mmCIF file of C-alpha atoms and ligand atoms in Angstrom:
data_model
loop_
_atom_site.group_PDB
_atom_site.id
_atom_site.type_symbol
_atom_site.label_atom_id
_atom_site.label_comp_id
_atom_site.label_asym_id
_atom_site.label_seq_id
_atom_site.Cartn_x
_atom_site.Cartn_y
_atom_site.Cartn_z
ATOM 1 C CA MET A 846 0.000 0.000 0.000
ATOM 2 C CA ASN A 847 1.450 3.405 -0.860
ATOM 3 C CA ALA A 848 1.567 6.354 1.542
ATOM 4 C CA ARG A 849 -1.466 7.919 -0.113
ATOM 5 C CA ASN A 850 -3.520 4.981 1.110
ATOM 6 C CA THR A 851 -2.604 5.048 4.801
ATOM 7 C CA GLU A 852 -5.738 5.222 6.924
ATOM 8 C CA LEU A 853 -5.963 7.825 9.666
ATOM 9 C CA ASP A 854 -8.421 7.814 12.549
ATOM 10 C CA VAL A 855 -10.270 11.119 12.909
ATOM 11 C CA GLN A 856 -13.106 12.359 15.062
ATOM 12 C CA ILE A 857 -16.089 14.443 14.003
ATOM 13 C CA THR A 858 -15.669 17.601 16.057
ATOM 14 C CA GLY A 859 -18.189 19.786 14.275
ATOM 15 C CA MET A 860 -21.352 19.355 12.190
ATOM 16 C CA ARG A 861 -23.356 22.143 10.567
ATOM 17 C CA ILE A 862 -26.273 22.438 8.232
ATOM 18 C CA GLU A 863 -24.895 24.539 5.353
ATOM 19 C CA ALA A 864 -27.935 24.481 3.038
ATOM 20 C CA ASP A 865 -30.953 22.316 2.229
ATOM 21 C CA SER A 866 -29.613 18.716 2.224
ATOM 22 C CA VAL A 867 -25.987 19.840 2.731
ATOM 23 C CA ILE A 868 -24.067 19.320 5.974
ATOM 24 C CA SER A 869 -20.435 20.011 6.733
ATOM 25 C CA LEU A 870 -18.242 17.905 9.001
ATOM 26 C CA GLU A 871 -15.178 19.160 10.818
ATOM 27 C CA LEU A 872 -12.599 16.413 11.368
ATOM 28 C CA GLN A 873 -9.695 16.366 13.828
ATOM 29 C CA ARG A 874 -7.252 13.752 15.093
ATOM 30 C CA PRO A 875 -8.522 12.300 18.388
ATOM 31 C CA ASP A 876 -5.443 13.753 20.184
ATOM 32 C CA ARG A 877 -5.793 17.030 18.235
ATOM 33 C CA SER A 878 -2.345 16.575 16.686
ATOM 34 C CA ALA A 879 -1.567 17.860 13.189
ATOM 35 C CA LEU A 880 -3.299 16.387 10.165
ATOM 36 C CA PRO A 881 -1.482 15.838 6.845
ATOM 37 C CA ALA A 882 -0.839 19.048 4.931
ATOM 38 C CA TRP A 883 -2.988 19.762 1.867
ATOM 39 C CA THR A 884 -3.453 22.361 -0.820
ATOM 40 C CA ALA A 885 -6.541 23.868 -2.444
ATOM 41 C CA GLY A 886 -8.308 21.379 -4.723
ATOM 42 C CA SER A 887 -7.438 18.338 -2.578
ATOM 43 C CA HIS A 888 -9.859 15.630 -1.578
ATOM 44 C CA ILE A 889 -9.856 12.842 0.989
ATOM 45 C CA ASP A 890 -11.324 9.364 1.035
ATOM 46 C CA LEU A 891 -13.800 9.102 3.869
ATOM 47 C CA VAL A 892 -14.034 5.505 5.089
ATOM 48 C CA LEU A 893 -17.446 5.141 6.690
ATOM 49 C CA PRO A 894 -18.315 2.778 9.560
ATOM 50 C CA SER A 895 -20.041 0.428 7.074
ATOM 51 C CA GLY A 896 -16.793 0.155 5.078
ATOM 52 C CA GLN A 897 -18.106 2.265 2.197
ATOM 53 C CA THR A 898 -15.566 4.804 0.964
ATOM 54 C CA ARG A 899 -16.405 8.119 -0.651
ATOM 55 C CA GLN A 900 -14.272 10.981 -1.925
ATOM 56 C CA TYR A 901 -14.948 14.510 -0.689
ATOM 57 C CA SER A 902 -13.155 17.752 -1.460
ATOM 58 C CA LEU A 903 -11.599 19.588 1.455
ATOM 59 C CA CYS A 904 -13.400 22.892 1.846
ATOM 60 C CA GLY A 905 -11.798 24.333 4.982
ATOM 61 C CA GLU A 906 -8.736 26.466 5.460
ATOM 62 C CA PRO A 907 -5.568 24.883 3.974
ATOM 63 C CA ASP A 908 -3.393 26.607 6.619
ATOM 64 C CA ASP A 909 -5.337 25.034 9.488
ATOM 65 C CA THR A 910 -3.214 21.956 10.222
ATOM 66 C CA ARG A 911 -5.497 20.613 12.979
ATOM 67 C CA ARG A 912 -8.896 20.653 11.284
ATOM 68 C CA MET A 913 -10.269 19.458 7.982
ATOM 69 C CA ARG A 914 -13.729 20.231 6.679
ATOM 70 C CA ILE A 915 -15.845 18.481 4.086
ATOM 71 C CA ALA A 916 -19.418 19.140 2.946
ATOM 72 C CA VAL A 917 -21.787 16.455 1.776
ATOM 73 C CA LEU A 918 -24.969 16.733 -0.256
ATOM 74 C CA LEU A 919 -27.612 14.165 0.671
ATOM 75 C CA GLU A 920 -28.429 12.135 -2.425
ATOM 76 C CA PRO A 921 -31.481 10.040 -1.522
ATOM 77 C CA ASP A 922 -31.214 8.010 -4.743
ATOM 78 C CA GLY A 923 -27.423 7.563 -4.604
ATOM 79 C CA ARG A 924 -25.453 4.470 -3.617
ATOM 80 C CA GLY A 925 -25.884 5.151 0.123
ATOM 81 C CA GLY A 926 -22.647 6.963 1.029
ATOM 82 C CA SER A 927 -24.214 10.392 1.537
ATOM 83 C CA ARG A 928 -27.099 8.878 3.526
ATOM 84 C CA GLU A 929 -24.574 7.272 5.851
ATOM 85 C CA VAL A 930 -22.613 10.536 6.226
ATOM 86 C CA HIS A 931 -25.805 12.392 7.090
ATOM 87 C CA GLY A 932 -26.475 9.792 9.805
ATOM 88 C CA LEU A 933 -23.081 10.282 11.509
ATOM 89 C CA ARG A 934 -22.959 11.878 14.939
ATOM 90 C CA LEU A 935 -20.793 14.525 16.570
ATOM 91 C CA GLY A 936 -17.887 12.851 18.390
ATOM 92 C CA GLN A 937 -17.998 9.713 16.215
ATOM 93 C CA HIS A 938 -14.745 8.350 14.775
ATOM 94 C CA VAL A 939 -14.223 7.652 11.072
ATOM 95 C CA LYS A 940 -11.177 6.930 8.950
ATOM 96 C CA ILE A 941 -9.729 9.024 6.174
ATOM 97 C CA ARG A 942 -7.111 8.411 3.482
ATOM 98 C CA GLY A 943 -5.188 11.090 1.630
ATOM 99 C CA PRO A 944 -5.380 13.988 1.027
ATOM 100 C CA ARG A 945 -4.630 13.911 -2.689
ATOM 101 C CA ASN A 946 -4.866 16.694 -5.207
ATOM 102 C CA ALA A 947 -6.085 16.049 -8.746
ATOM 103 C CA PHE A 948 -7.304 19.637 -9.179
ATOM 104 C CA GLU A 949 -4.337 21.815 -8.379
ATOM 105 C CA LEU A 950 -4.547 25.561 -8.544
ATOM 106 C CA GLN A 951 -1.674 26.796 -10.691
ATOM 107 C CA PRO A 952 -0.345 30.302 -10.002
ATOM 108 C CA ALA A 953 -1.958 32.991 -12.185
ATOM 109 C CA ASP A 954 -2.720 36.714 -12.037
ATOM 110 C CA SER A 955 -6.437 36.319 -12.617
ATOM 111 C CA PHE A 956 -8.905 33.557 -11.794
ATOM 112 C CA LEU A 957 -12.536 32.988 -12.614
ATOM 113 C CA PHE A 958 -14.061 30.328 -10.371
ATOM 114 C CA VAL A 959 -17.241 28.632 -11.566
ATOM 115 C CA ALA A 960 -19.162 26.444 -9.141
ATOM 116 C CA GLY A 961 -22.416 24.571 -9.532
ATOM 117 C CA GLY A 962 -24.169 23.323 -6.382
ATOM 118 C CA ILE A 963 -21.983 21.182 -4.120
ATOM 119 C CA GLY A 964 -19.133 21.770 -6.614
ATOM 120 C CA ILE A 965 -18.410 24.856 -4.503
ATOM 121 C CA THR A 966 -16.409 22.700 -2.061
ATOM 122 C CA PRO A 967 -12.978 22.590 -3.796
ATOM 123 C CA ILE A 968 -13.459 26.185 -4.948
ATOM 124 C CA LEU A 969 -13.661 27.624 -1.423
ATOM 125 C CA PRO A 970 -10.012 26.947 -0.497
ATOM 126 C CA MET A 971 -8.970 27.975 -4.019
ATOM 127 C CA ILE A 972 -10.479 31.397 -3.405
ATOM 128 C CA ARG A 973 -8.595 31.695 -0.115
ATOM 129 C CA THR A 974 -5.365 30.713 -1.885
ATOM 130 C CA ALA A 975 -5.931 33.204 -4.723
ATOM 131 C CA LYS A 976 -6.765 35.931 -2.237
ATOM 132 C CA ARG A 977 -3.614 35.234 -0.239
ATOM 133 C CA ALA A 978 -1.546 35.417 -3.445
ATOM 134 C CA ASN A 979 -3.125 38.819 -4.207
ATOM 135 C CA ALA A 980 -4.440 37.472 -7.513
ATOM 136 C CA ARG A 981 -7.542 38.937 -9.130
ATOM 137 C CA TRP A 982 -10.489 36.572 -8.699
ATOM 138 C CA ARG A 983 -14.190 36.322 -9.269
ATOM 139 C CA LEU A 984 -16.669 33.590 -8.386
ATOM 140 C CA LEU A 985 -19.795 32.661 -10.328
ATOM 141 C CA TYR A 986 -21.777 30.335 -8.098
ATOM 142 C CA GLY A 987 -24.872 28.706 -9.566
ATOM 143 C CA GLY A 988 -27.394 26.452 -7.882
ATOM 144 C CA ARG A 989 -31.025 25.396 -8.082
ATOM 145 C CA SER A 990 -32.179 27.899 -5.473
ATOM 146 C CA ARG A 991 -30.558 30.111 -2.863
ATOM 147 C CA ALA A 992 -31.639 27.735 -0.080
ATOM 148 C CA SER A 993 -29.810 24.833 -1.761
ATOM 149 C CA MET A 994 -26.498 26.694 -2.020
ATOM 150 C CA ALA A 995 -23.945 26.062 0.734
ATOM 151 C CA PHE A 996 -21.500 28.581 2.253
ATOM 152 C CA VAL A 997 -23.067 31.728 0.770
ATOM 153 C CA PRO A 998 -22.420 33.975 3.824
ATOM 154 C CA GLU A 999 -18.869 32.625 4.147
ATOM 155 C CA LEU A 1000 -18.167 33.292 0.469
ATOM 156 C CA GLU A 1001 -19.559 36.793 0.658
ATOM 157 C CA GLY A 1002 -17.281 37.329 3.662
ATOM 158 C CA LEU A 1003 -14.299 36.571 1.419
ATOM 159 C CA GLY A 1004 -15.078 39.565 -0.766
ATOM 160 C CA ARG A 1005 -18.714 40.334 -1.530
ATOM 161 C CA GLU A 1006 -17.673 42.479 -4.503
ATOM 162 C CA HIS A 1007 -16.057 39.424 -6.152
ATOM 163 C CA VAL A 1008 -18.858 36.935 -5.542
ATOM 164 C CA GLU A 1009 -21.923 36.448 -7.750
ATOM 165 C CA ILE A 1010 -24.566 34.180 -6.239
ATOM 166 C CA LEU A 1011 -26.720 32.996 -9.146
ATOM 167 C CA PRO A 1012 -29.664 30.771 -8.157
ATOM 168 C CA ALA A 1013 -31.291 29.332 -11.285
ATOM 169 C CA ASP A 1014 -34.821 29.976 -10.010
ATOM 170 C CA GLU A 1015 -33.994 33.702 -9.735
ATOM 171 C CA VAL A 1016 -31.617 34.441 -12.605
ATOM 172 C CA GLY A 1017 -31.544 31.365 -14.865
ATOM 173 C CA LEU A 1018 -28.499 29.360 -15.912
ATOM 174 C CA LEU A 1019 -24.875 30.504 -15.857
ATOM 175 C CA ASP A 1020 -23.770 32.625 -18.803
ATOM 176 C CA LEU A 1021 -21.266 30.280 -20.471
ATOM 177 C CA ASP A 1022 -20.383 32.708 -23.253
ATOM 178 C CA GLY A 1023 -19.598 35.340 -20.644
ATOM 179 C CA ILE A 1024 -17.317 32.848 -18.867
ATOM 180 C CA VAL A 1025 -15.472 32.105 -22.119
ATOM 181 C CA ALA A 1026 -15.116 35.863 -22.736
ATOM 182 C CA LYS A 1027 -13.452 36.287 -19.329
ATOM 183 C CA ALA A 1028 -11.014 33.475 -20.187
ATOM 184 C CA ALA A 1029 -10.284 35.170 -23.502
ATOM 185 C CA ALA A 1030 -9.438 38.304 -21.511
ATOM 186 C CA GLY A 1031 -6.807 36.367 -19.547
ATOM 187 C CA ALA A 1032 -8.507 34.610 -16.619
ATOM 188 C CA GLU A 1033 -7.751 31.006 -15.747
ATOM 189 C CA VAL A 1034 -11.107 29.288 -15.195
ATOM 190 C CA TYR A 1035 -11.531 26.638 -12.489
ATOM 191 C CA GLY A 1036 -14.870 24.863 -12.469
ATOM 192 C CA CYS A 1037 -16.557 22.164 -10.434
ATOM 193 C CA GLY A 1038 -20.181 21.086 -10.437
ATOM 194 C CA PRO A 1039 -22.674 18.782 -12.112
ATOM 195 C CA ALA A 1040 -21.578 16.859 -15.216
ATOM 196 C CA ALA A 1041 -23.964 18.855 -17.426
ATOM 197 C CA LEU A 1042 -22.302 22.126 -16.422
ATOM 198 C CA LEU A 1043 -18.795 20.758 -16.905
ATOM 199 C CA ASP A 1044 -19.709 19.223 -20.277
ATOM 200 C CA ALA A 1045 -21.148 22.547 -21.430
ATOM 201 C CA LEU A 1046 -18.067 24.442 -20.234
ATOM 202 C CA THR A 1047 -15.776 21.953 -21.967
ATOM 203 C CA GLU A 1048 -17.675 22.330 -25.248
ATOM 204 C CA HIS A 1049 -17.749 26.133 -25.096
ATOM 205 C CA PHE A 1050 -14.032 26.375 -24.323
ATOM 206 C CA ALA A 1051 -13.147 23.882 -27.063
ATOM 207 C CA ALA A 1052 -15.243 25.806 -29.592
ATOM 208 C CA ALA A 1053 -13.416 29.015 -28.629
ATOM 209 C CA GLY A 1054 -9.988 27.322 -28.851
ATOM 210 C CA LEU A 1055 -9.411 28.072 -25.163
ATOM 211 C CA SER A 1056 -9.430 24.577 -23.661
ATOM 212 C CA GLU A 1057 -6.072 25.147 -21.961
ATOM 213 C CA ARG A 1058 -7.648 27.939 -19.870
ATOM 214 C CA LEU A 1059 -10.302 25.630 -18.403
ATOM 215 C CA HIS A 1060 -9.519 23.460 -15.361
ATOM 216 C CA ILE A 1061 -12.318 21.264 -14.084
ATOM 217 C CA GLU A 1062 -12.864 18.481 -11.633
ATOM 218 C CA ARG A 1063 -15.310 15.698 -12.375
ATOM 219 C CA PHE A 1064 -15.934 13.953 -9.145
ATOM 220 C CA GLY A 1065 -17.368 10.468 -9.378
ATOM 221 C CA ALA A 1066 -18.105 10.787 -13.054
ATOM 222 C CA ALA A 1067 -15.107 9.231 -14.757
ATOM 223 C CA PRO A 1068 -15.725 6.923 -17.655
ATOM 224 C CA VAL A 1069 -14.843 3.479 -16.304
ATOM 225 C CA VAL A 1070 -13.497 2.246 -19.638
ATOM 226 C CA ALA A 1071 -13.885 3.926 -22.982
ATOM 227 C CA ALA A 1072 -14.391 0.639 -24.705
ATOM 228 C CA SER A 1073 -14.919 1.710 -28.282
ATOM 229 C CA GLN A 1074 -11.371 2.221 -29.503
ATOM 230 C CA ASP A 1075 -9.713 -0.250 -27.166
ATOM 231 C CA GLY A 1076 -8.319 -3.442 -28.583
ATOM 232 C CA THR A 1077 -7.121 -6.300 -26.406
ATOM 233 C CA LEU A 1078 -4.226 -5.443 -24.138
ATOM 234 C CA ARG A 1079 -1.749 -7.939 -22.683
ATOM 235 C CA VAL A 1080 -0.528 -7.265 -19.144
ATOM 236 C CA ILE A 1081 2.635 -9.013 -17.962
ATOM 237 C CA LEU A 1082 3.010 -9.447 -14.205
ATOM 238 C CA ALA A 1083 6.738 -8.977 -13.618
ATOM 239 C CA ARG A 1084 7.019 -10.861 -10.332
ATOM 240 C CA SER A 1085 5.510 -14.118 -11.547
ATOM 241 C CA GLY A 1086 5.873 -13.747 -15.310
ATOM 242 C CA ALA A 1087 2.139 -14.470 -15.662
ATOM 243 C CA THR A 1088 0.245 -12.759 -18.480
ATOM 244 C CA VAL A 1089 -3.322 -11.499 -18.379
ATOM 245 C CA ASP A 1090 -5.245 -10.479 -21.484
ATOM 246 C CA VAL A 1091 -7.549 -7.521 -20.936
ATOM 247 C CA PRO A 1092 -10.455 -7.799 -23.352
ATOM 248 C CA HIS A 1093 -12.074 -4.952 -25.211
ATOM 249 C CA GLY A 1094 -14.288 -2.993 -22.795
ATOM 250 C CA CYS A 1095 -12.859 -4.509 -19.606
ATOM 251 C CA SER A 1096 -10.690 -2.644 -17.074
ATOM 252 C CA VAL A 1097 -7.168 -3.864 -16.312
ATOM 253 C CA MET A 1098 -8.262 -4.268 -12.694
ATOM 254 C CA GLN A 1099 -11.231 -6.440 -13.606
ATOM 255 C CA ALA A 1100 -9.131 -8.641 -15.887
ATOM 256 C CA LEU A 1101 -6.524 -9.071 -13.127
ATOM 257 C CA ARG A 1102 -9.234 -10.031 -10.650
ATOM 258 C CA ASP A 1103 -10.875 -12.406 -13.112
ATOM 259 C CA ALA A 1104 -7.481 -14.108 -13.414
ATOM 260 C CA GLY A 1105 -7.335 -14.520 -9.619
ATOM 261 C CA HIS A 1106 -5.037 -11.613 -8.701
ATOM 262 C CA GLU A 1107 -5.878 -9.341 -5.792
ATOM 263 C CA VAL A 1108 -6.098 -5.614 -6.508
ATOM 264 C CA ALA A 1109 -6.940 -3.139 -3.737
ATOM 265 C CA SER A 1110 -9.510 -0.560 -4.785
ATOM 266 C CA SER A 1111 -11.906 1.977 -3.434
ATOM 267 C CA CYS A 1112 -13.489 4.401 -5.908
ATOM 268 C CA GLU A 1113 -12.903 2.366 -9.101
ATOM 269 C CA GLN A 1114 -13.254 5.674 -10.946
ATOM 270 C CA GLY A 1115 -9.678 6.886 -11.080
ATOM 271 C CA VAL A 1116 -10.113 9.280 -8.182
ATOM 272 C CA CYS A 1117 -8.772 7.762 -4.971
ATOM 273 C CA GLY A 1118 -5.352 6.310 -5.883
ATOM 274 C CA MET A 1119 -5.935 3.046 -4.038
ATOM 275 C CA CYS A 1120 -5.215 0.897 -7.114
ATOM 276 C CA GLU A 1121 -2.003 2.730 -8.092
ATOM 277 C CA THR A 1122 0.340 0.201 -9.699
ATOM 278 C CA ARG A 1123 3.946 0.567 -10.834
ATOM 279 C CA VAL A 1124 4.540 0.232 -14.563
ATOM 280 C CA LEU A 1125 7.880 -1.293 -15.570
ATOM 281 C CA ASP A 1126 7.459 -1.396 -19.341
ATOM 282 C CA GLY A 1127 4.959 -0.122 -21.904
ATOM 283 C CA VAL A 1128 3.122 3.200 -22.066
ATOM 284 C CA PRO A 1129 -0.010 3.683 -19.984
ATOM 285 C CA ASP A 1130 -3.039 5.509 -21.392
ATOM 286 C CA HIS A 1131 -3.965 7.463 -18.270
ATOM 287 C CA ARG A 1132 -7.659 7.977 -17.666
ATOM 288 C CA ASP A 1133 -7.598 8.793 -13.968
ATOM 289 C CA MET A 1134 -8.218 12.172 -12.393
ATOM 290 C CA LEU A 1135 -5.371 11.931 -9.929
ATOM 291 C CA LEU A 1136 -1.950 11.969 -11.557
ATOM 292 C CA SER A 1137 -0.378 15.282 -12.446
ATOM 293 C CA GLU A 1138 0.748 15.991 -15.980
ATOM 294 C CA SER A 1139 4.386 15.289 -15.055
ATOM 295 C CA GLU A 1140 3.432 11.990 -13.379
ATOM 296 C CA ARG A 1141 1.549 11.039 -16.546
ATOM 297 C CA GLN A 1142 4.564 11.865 -18.681
ATOM 298 C CA ARG A 1143 6.827 9.759 -16.463
ATOM 299 C CA GLY A 1144 4.450 6.840 -16.994
ATOM 300 C CA ASN A 1145 5.851 4.731 -14.177
ATOM 301 C CA VAL A 1146 2.562 4.336 -12.313
ATOM 302 C CA MET A 1147 -1.052 3.900 -13.387
ATOM 303 C CA MET A 1148 -4.504 3.501 -11.887
ATOM 304 C CA VAL A 1149 -5.534 0.092 -13.125
ATOM 305 C CA CYS A 1150 -9.230 0.701 -12.410
ATOM 306 C CA VAL A 1151 -9.595 3.040 -15.394
ATOM 307 C CA SER A 1152 -6.348 3.380 -17.338
ATOM 308 C CA ARG A 1153 -5.250 1.221 -20.248
ATOM 309 C CA ALA A 1154 -2.247 1.323 -22.560
ATOM 310 C CA LEU A 1155 -0.961 2.998 -25.697
ATOM 311 C CA THR A 1156 1.235 -0.045 -26.333
ATOM 312 C CA PRO A 1157 0.004 -3.617 -26.970
ATOM 313 C CA THR A 1158 1.603 -4.850 -23.737
ATOM 314 C CA LEU A 1159 2.255 -3.409 -20.304
ATOM 315 C CA THR A 1160 4.553 -4.899 -17.680
ATOM 316 C CA ILE A 1161 3.443 -4.072 -14.149
ATOM 317 C CA ASP A 1162 5.059 -4.549 -10.755
ATOM 318 C CA MET A 1163 2.790 -7.278 -9.485
HETATM 319 FE FE1 LIG B 132 -9.591 4.565 -6.919
HETATM 320 FE FE2 LIG B 132 -8.433 3.131 -8.828
HETATM 321 S S1 LIG B 132 -9.630 2.413 -7.203
HETATM 322 S S2 LIG B 132 -8.167 5.214 -8.443
#
């Protein structure tokens, strides 16, 4: 298990209702000692008492080494993770893994932050970081209704003149062309929110030839395997010399498991890092949301739950 996957016991030391169906949890070590350092855009794995694991962005203050904060939207029709979080109690202990950052804020003079609904969570510490760096920043925060939007007073406290609260039932949908225009004028755009918003942003930025200005995080929405263009891949397990063929449309992890090999996993969506595997030969086709661009270029690790290969074979350290 790599260091990113070490589990840490934490206690729930604060719970607040932040909006309709949204609560925040404050987490501290039981002895109040320092938590691992993190930067804006990071998330943790929350390991719930049932054993379910979910990924949540850290939305507190990155400089606060003793407290972490997450916010969770209750999704009654989801897989059950948010229901369990909403049933936790103050003082209860849970485990966390991480933090990891797949949505790093790169230094810039001007930022436009775009958040939809609970997608505000990674944006909050980004705003604090931009503010501290004396960068220009603006936030466009959309949501269904004002009552459904978390952290509005806190955001306005960070600079009311920079913050636009845009509930859809009052003002309609976000102005995507206006967002592209701000990027064209030099702003780096960081967005997080529902898939429909991120898809629309991606399309608008691509059409304007400004894709490199758009930075988004798609939590829990990674394609598991883009099967269509994927031929069969052969994986060689260096320690035993065994080979495993990964059929069209199947993940490397699933093929390894089908062949009787154990692979640790949590999210199975390329988010958590639990399945990180060393690559000894061949070129991975990275489809995770975790590795940085330089880690991708190095190509010596891959997330076998989602990534495949650009070469017909891959040799992995297993
Ligand atoms: Fe989470 Fe693969 S299991 S990245």
